[in-house]
Amino acid sequence: MNLNSLDLNLLVALDALLREANVSRAAVRIGLSQPATSHALQRLRDLVGDPLLVRTGARMELTPRAQALRAPLAQTLDQVRSLFIPDDFDAASSERQFRLMMPDLAVELLMPRLMEKITRLAPNVRIDVVPWRGPAIFTAEFARTIDMVISIGNAFTGFHRQRLYTDRDALAVRQGHPAGAGLRRIEAFLEARHVAVVIRGQSEDLIDMWLRPAGIERRIALVVPGYIEALHVTARTDLVAFVPRRLIAALSKQLSLTTIAPPLDPGVDEQYLFYPTRAQMDPGSIWLRNIMLGIGREMERGKSKS
């Protein structure tokens, strides 16, 4: 059979004819006129090479070939219909794996909260986190493997974005640092030796990109690829880290860190949730996005505590 010449509407008509074994009732069932349904029956007879319905006295009966077609045809039509109905996402029983891309600071701030909720709501769901990479090296092939990105306001092709939470940068130093609160003064800030954070795909620390137009150059003593590493080094040296305030607060007790307001206000950082356009209507993606956005709202409500 040449499927290119097959009108799928004929299958709907065939299903109705096999269920009703009556042309008039089949016509009503599918919303066609009786002549149109009779014409469809004739086309089906030619297509299948079988009469399908035969008259026996005052009523019609299915041929053995028609009887054999009933169950597989109904199953096939159900499968076709399911192609156009989004699958439900049952979090409690799902074994789905989600792949998220985010910098280490987002892992520190978001993942404990996310995993607490995942463990309670979807214990068999797996979350894979991959290192952040900037749009310049965010290839289309790599993007196809990603379900969610957490990042600042850079655009990722083929992804929608929603604001997740806001933050501000501050200075982190070890408790007992010799400069201490004096780092609030620009002179002490410029004199201090700094840790720069240059994430994969960037050429320099975003803080330095912001300071340079103001004619300010920090004394960079060390460059590391992540914020967590910067804070660990800061906790055991006299180096200064200029990093997001929420991250300092999250690790201050563990690492014995102190938060100091910088001499220049860097403004508000906005962290965004990016998700693929292809997954916009995917129930699983919607479920995970709603949880993550809820975490962002919790963080915003508790911002005065951090």
GROMACS .gro file of N, CA and C in nm, residues 235-306:
model
  216
  235ALA      N    1   3.915   3.263   5.262
  235ALA     CA    2   3.899   3.224   5.403
  235ALA      C    3   4.032   3.191   5.470
  236ARG      N    4   4.135   3.159   5.390
  236ARG     CA    5   4.261   3.117   5.449
  236ARG      C    6   4.378   3.208   5.413
  237THR      N    7   4.347   3.325   5.355
  237THR     CA    8   4.452   3.420   5.319
  237THR      C    9   4.403   3.562   5.350
  238ASP      N   10   4.484   3.661   5.314
  238ASP     CA   11   4.440   3.800   5.327
  238ASP      C   12   4.390   3.855   5.194
  239LEU      N   13   4.363   3.767   5.098
  239LEU     CA   14   4.307   3.812   4.971
  239LEU      C   15   4.160   3.852   4.991
  240VAL      N   16   4.112   3.933   4.898
  240VAL     CA   17   3.975   3.985   4.901
  240VAL      C   18   3.899   3.932   4.781
  241ALA      N   19   3.777   3.888   4.801
  241ALA     CA   20   3.692   3.842   4.690
  241ALA      C   21   3.572   3.935   4.676
  242PHE      N   22   3.545   3.977   4.553
  242PHE     CA   23   3.432   4.063   4.521
  242PHE      C   24   3.327   3.974   4.454
  243VAL      N   25   3.231   3.922   4.530
  243VAL     CA   26   3.142   3.817   4.483
  243VAL      C   27   2.998   3.845   4.528
  244PRO      N   28   2.901   3.768   4.479
  244PRO     CA   29   2.761   3.790   4.519
  244PRO      C   30   2.739   3.775   4.670
  245ARG      N   31   2.664   3.869   4.723
  245ARG     CA   32   2.642   3.877   4.868
  245ARG      C   33   2.571   3.751   4.921
  246ARG      N   34   2.476   3.697   4.847
  246ARG     CA   35   2.404   3.579   4.895
  246ARG      C   36   2.499   3.461   4.916
  247LEU      N   37   2.600   3.451   4.830
  247LEU     CA   38   2.694   3.340   4.841
  247LEU      C   39   2.781   3.355   4.965
  248ILE      N   40   2.822   3.478   4.991
  248ILE     CA   41   2.902   3.501   5.113
  248ILE      C   42   2.819   3.463   5.236
  249ALA      N   43   2.694   3.505   5.238
  249ALA     CA   44   2.608   3.475   5.352
  249ALA      C   45   2.589   3.325   5.370
  250ALA      N   46   2.577   3.252   5.256
  250ALA     CA   47   2.555   3.108   5.264
  250ALA      C   48   2.675   3.034   5.322
  251LEU      N   49   2.796   3.089   5.300
  251LEU     CA   50   2.917   3.019   5.343
  251LEU      C   51   2.991   3.089   5.456
  252SER      N   52   2.939   3.200   5.505
  252SER     CA   53   3.012   3.280   5.604
  252SER      C   54   3.041   3.203   5.732
  253LYS      N   55   2.944   3.129   5.781
  253LYS     CA   56   2.965   3.055   5.906
  253LYS      C   57   3.062   2.939   5.884
  254GLN      N   58   3.041   2.866   5.778
  254GLN     CA   59   3.126   2.750   5.749
  254GLN      C   60   3.271   2.789   5.726
  255LEU      N   61   3.293   2.902   5.657
  255LEU     CA   62   3.429   2.942   5.621
  255LEU      C   63   3.483   3.056   5.707
  256SER      N   64   3.404   3.102   5.802
  256SER     CA   65   3.445   3.215   5.889
  256SER      C   66   3.478   3.339   5.805
  257LEU      N   67   3.380   3.378   5.727
  257LEU     CA   68   3.395   3.494   5.639
  257LEU      C   69   3.316   3.613   5.692
  258THR      N   70   3.360   3.730   5.653
  258THR     CA   71   3.292   3.854   5.687
  258THR      C   72   3.252   3.925   5.558
  259THR      N   73   3.131   3.981   5.558
  259THR     CA   74   3.082   4.057   5.443
  259THR      C   75   3.105   4.206   5.466
  260ILE      N   76   3.164   4.272   5.367
  260ILE     CA   77   3.192   4.416   5.376
  260ILE      C   78   3.136   4.484   5.253
  261ALA      N   79   3.067   4.594   5.276
  261ALA     CA   80   3.012   4.671   5.164
  261ALA      C   81   3.126   4.732   5.084
  262PRO      N   82   3.124   4.723   4.952
  262PRO     CA   83   3.232   4.779   4.871
  262PRO      C   84   3.223   4.931   4.865
  263PRO      N   85   3.333   4.999   4.831
  263PRO     CA   86   3.330   5.146   4.823
  263PRO      C   87   3.251   5.198   4.703
  264LEU      N   88   3.222   5.109   4.608
  264LEU     CA   89   3.141   5.147   4.492
  264LEU      C   90   3.021   5.053   4.485
  265ASP      N   91   2.904   5.107   4.457
  265ASP     CA   92   2.783   5.027   4.449
  265ASP      C   93   2.776   4.963   4.311
  266PRO      N   94   2.788   4.830   4.301
  266PRO     CA   95   2.784   4.765   4.170
  266PRO      C   96   2.644   4.747   4.114
  267GLY      N   97   2.543   4.786   4.191
  267GLY     CA   98   2.406   4.771   4.143
  267GLY      C   99   2.351   4.631   4.167
  268VAL      N  100   2.237   4.604   4.108
  268VAL     CA  101   2.167   4.477   4.130
  268VAL      C  102   2.205   4.377   4.023
  269ASP      N  103   2.237   4.255   4.067
  269ASP     CA  104   2.257   4.143   3.974
  269ASP      C  105   2.125   4.071   3.958
  270GLU      N  106   2.091   4.036   3.837
  270GLU     CA  107   1.969   3.959   3.811
  270GLU      C  108   2.006   3.822   3.758
  271GLN      N  109   1.964   3.720   3.828
  271GLN     CA  110   1.985   3.583   3.782
  271GLN      C  111   1.858   3.536   3.713
  272TYR      N  112   1.876   3.470   3.599
  272TYR     CA  113   1.763   3.426   3.519
  272TYR      C  114   1.759   3.275   3.505
  273LEU      N  115   1.639   3.225   3.488
  273LEU     CA  116   1.616   3.086   3.451
  273LEU      C  117   1.589   3.084   3.300
  274PHE      N  118   1.667   3.010   3.226
  274PHE     CA  119   1.646   2.992   3.082
  274PHE      C  120   1.598   2.850   3.056
  275TYR      N  121   1.500   2.836   2.968
  275TYR     CA  122   1.454   2.702   2.931
  275TYR      C  123   1.433   2.696   2.780
  276PRO      N  124   1.451   2.579   2.718
  276PRO     CA  125   1.443   2.569   2.572
  276PRO      C  126   1.304   2.598   2.519
  277THR      N  127   1.298   2.666   2.407
  277THR     CA  128   1.170   2.692   2.342
  277THR      C  129   1.098   2.561   2.312
  278ARG      N  130   1.174   2.458   2.275
  278ARG     CA  131   1.114   2.329   2.241
  278ARG      C  132   1.040   2.268   2.360
  279ALA      N  133   1.076   2.307   2.482
  279ALA     CA  134   1.016   2.247   2.603
  279ALA      C  135   0.912   2.337   2.666
  280GLN      N  136   0.868   2.439   2.594
  280GLN     CA  137   0.778   2.537   2.653
  280GLN      C  138   0.650   2.473   2.706
  281MET      N  139   0.597   2.373   2.635
  281MET     CA  140   0.472   2.310   2.675
  281MET      C  141   0.494   2.170   2.734
  282ASP      N  142   0.616   2.134   2.759
  282ASP     CA  143   0.647   2.002   2.814
  282ASP      C  144   0.609   1.997   2.962
  283PRO      N  145   0.521   1.906   3.003
  283PRO     CA  146   0.476   1.904   3.144
  283PRO      C  147   0.589   1.886   3.244
  284GLY      N  148   0.688   1.803   3.211
  284GLY     CA  149   0.800   1.783   3.302
  284GLY      C  150   0.882   1.908   3.320
  285SER      N  151   0.908   1.976   3.209
  285SER     CA  152   0.983   2.101   3.215
  285SER      C  153   0.906   2.207   3.293
  286ILE      N  154   0.776   2.215   3.269
  286ILE     CA  155   0.693   2.313   3.340
  286ILE      C  156   0.698   2.284   3.490
  287TRP      N  157   0.689   2.158   3.527
  287TRP     CA  158   0.694   2.119   3.669
  287TRP      C  159   0.825   2.164   3.733
  288LEU      N  160   0.938   2.135   3.667
  288LEU     CA  161   1.067   2.171   3.724
  288LEU      C  162   1.085   2.323   3.729
  289ARG      N  163   1.042   2.392   3.623
  289ARG     CA  164   1.053   2.537   3.621
  289ARG      C  165   0.973   2.600   3.734
  290ASN      N  166   0.854   2.550   3.758
  290ASN     CA  167   0.771   2.607   3.865
  290ASN      C  168   0.836   2.589   4.001
  291ILE      N  169   0.898   2.474   4.022
  291ILE     CA  170   0.967   2.452   4.149
  291ILE      C  171   1.083   2.551   4.162
  292MET      N  172   1.162   2.565   4.057
  292MET     CA  173   1.278   2.653   4.064
  292MET      C  174   1.236   2.799   4.081
  293LEU      N  175   1.132   2.841   4.011
  293LEU     CA  176   1.083   2.978   4.026
  293LEU      C  177   1.028   3.001   4.167
  294GLY      N  178   0.968   2.897   4.225
  294GLY     CA  179   0.921   2.908   4.363
  294GLY      C  180   1.037   2.927   4.459
  295ILE      N  181   1.150   2.859   4.433
  295ILE     CA  182   1.269   2.878   4.515
  295ILE      C  183   1.319   3.022   4.503
  296GLY      N  184   1.317   3.074   4.380
  296GLY     CA  185   1.358   3.213   4.361
  296GLY      C  186   1.272   3.310   4.440
  297ARG      N  187   1.140   3.284   4.442
  297ARG     CA  188   1.050   3.370   4.520
  297ARG      C  189   1.080   3.359   4.669
  298GLU      N  190   1.110   3.238   4.715
  298GLU     CA  191   1.146   3.221   4.856
  298GLU      C  192   1.271   3.301   4.890
  299MET      N  193   1.369   3.300   4.800
  299MET     CA  194   1.493   3.374   4.823
  299MET      C  195   1.466   3.523   4.826
  300GLU      N  196   1.381   3.572   4.739
  300GLU     CA  197   1.349   3.714   4.736
  300GLU      C  198   1.277   3.757   4.864
  301ARG      N  199   1.185   3.674   4.910
  301ARG     CA  200   1.114   3.708   5.033
  301ARG      C  201   1.207   3.711   5.153
  302GLY      N  202   1.312   3.629   5.148
  302GLY     CA  203   1.405   3.623   5.260
  302GLY      C  204   1.530   3.703   5.239
  303LYS      N  205   1.529   3.796   5.140
  303LYS     CA  206   1.652   3.868   5.104
  303LYS      C  207   1.707   3.954   5.219
  304SER      N  208   1.616   4.003   5.303
  304SER     CA  209   1.664   4.089   5.412
  304SER      C  210   1.743   4.009   5.516
  305LYS      N  211   1.724   3.874   5.515
  305LYS     CA  212   1.794   3.790   5.612
  305LYS      C  213   1.931   3.747   5.562
  306SER      N  214   1.958   3.767   5.433
  306SER     CA  215   2.083   3.716   5.377
  306SER      C  216   2.184   3.825   5.358
   0.00000   0.00000   0.00000
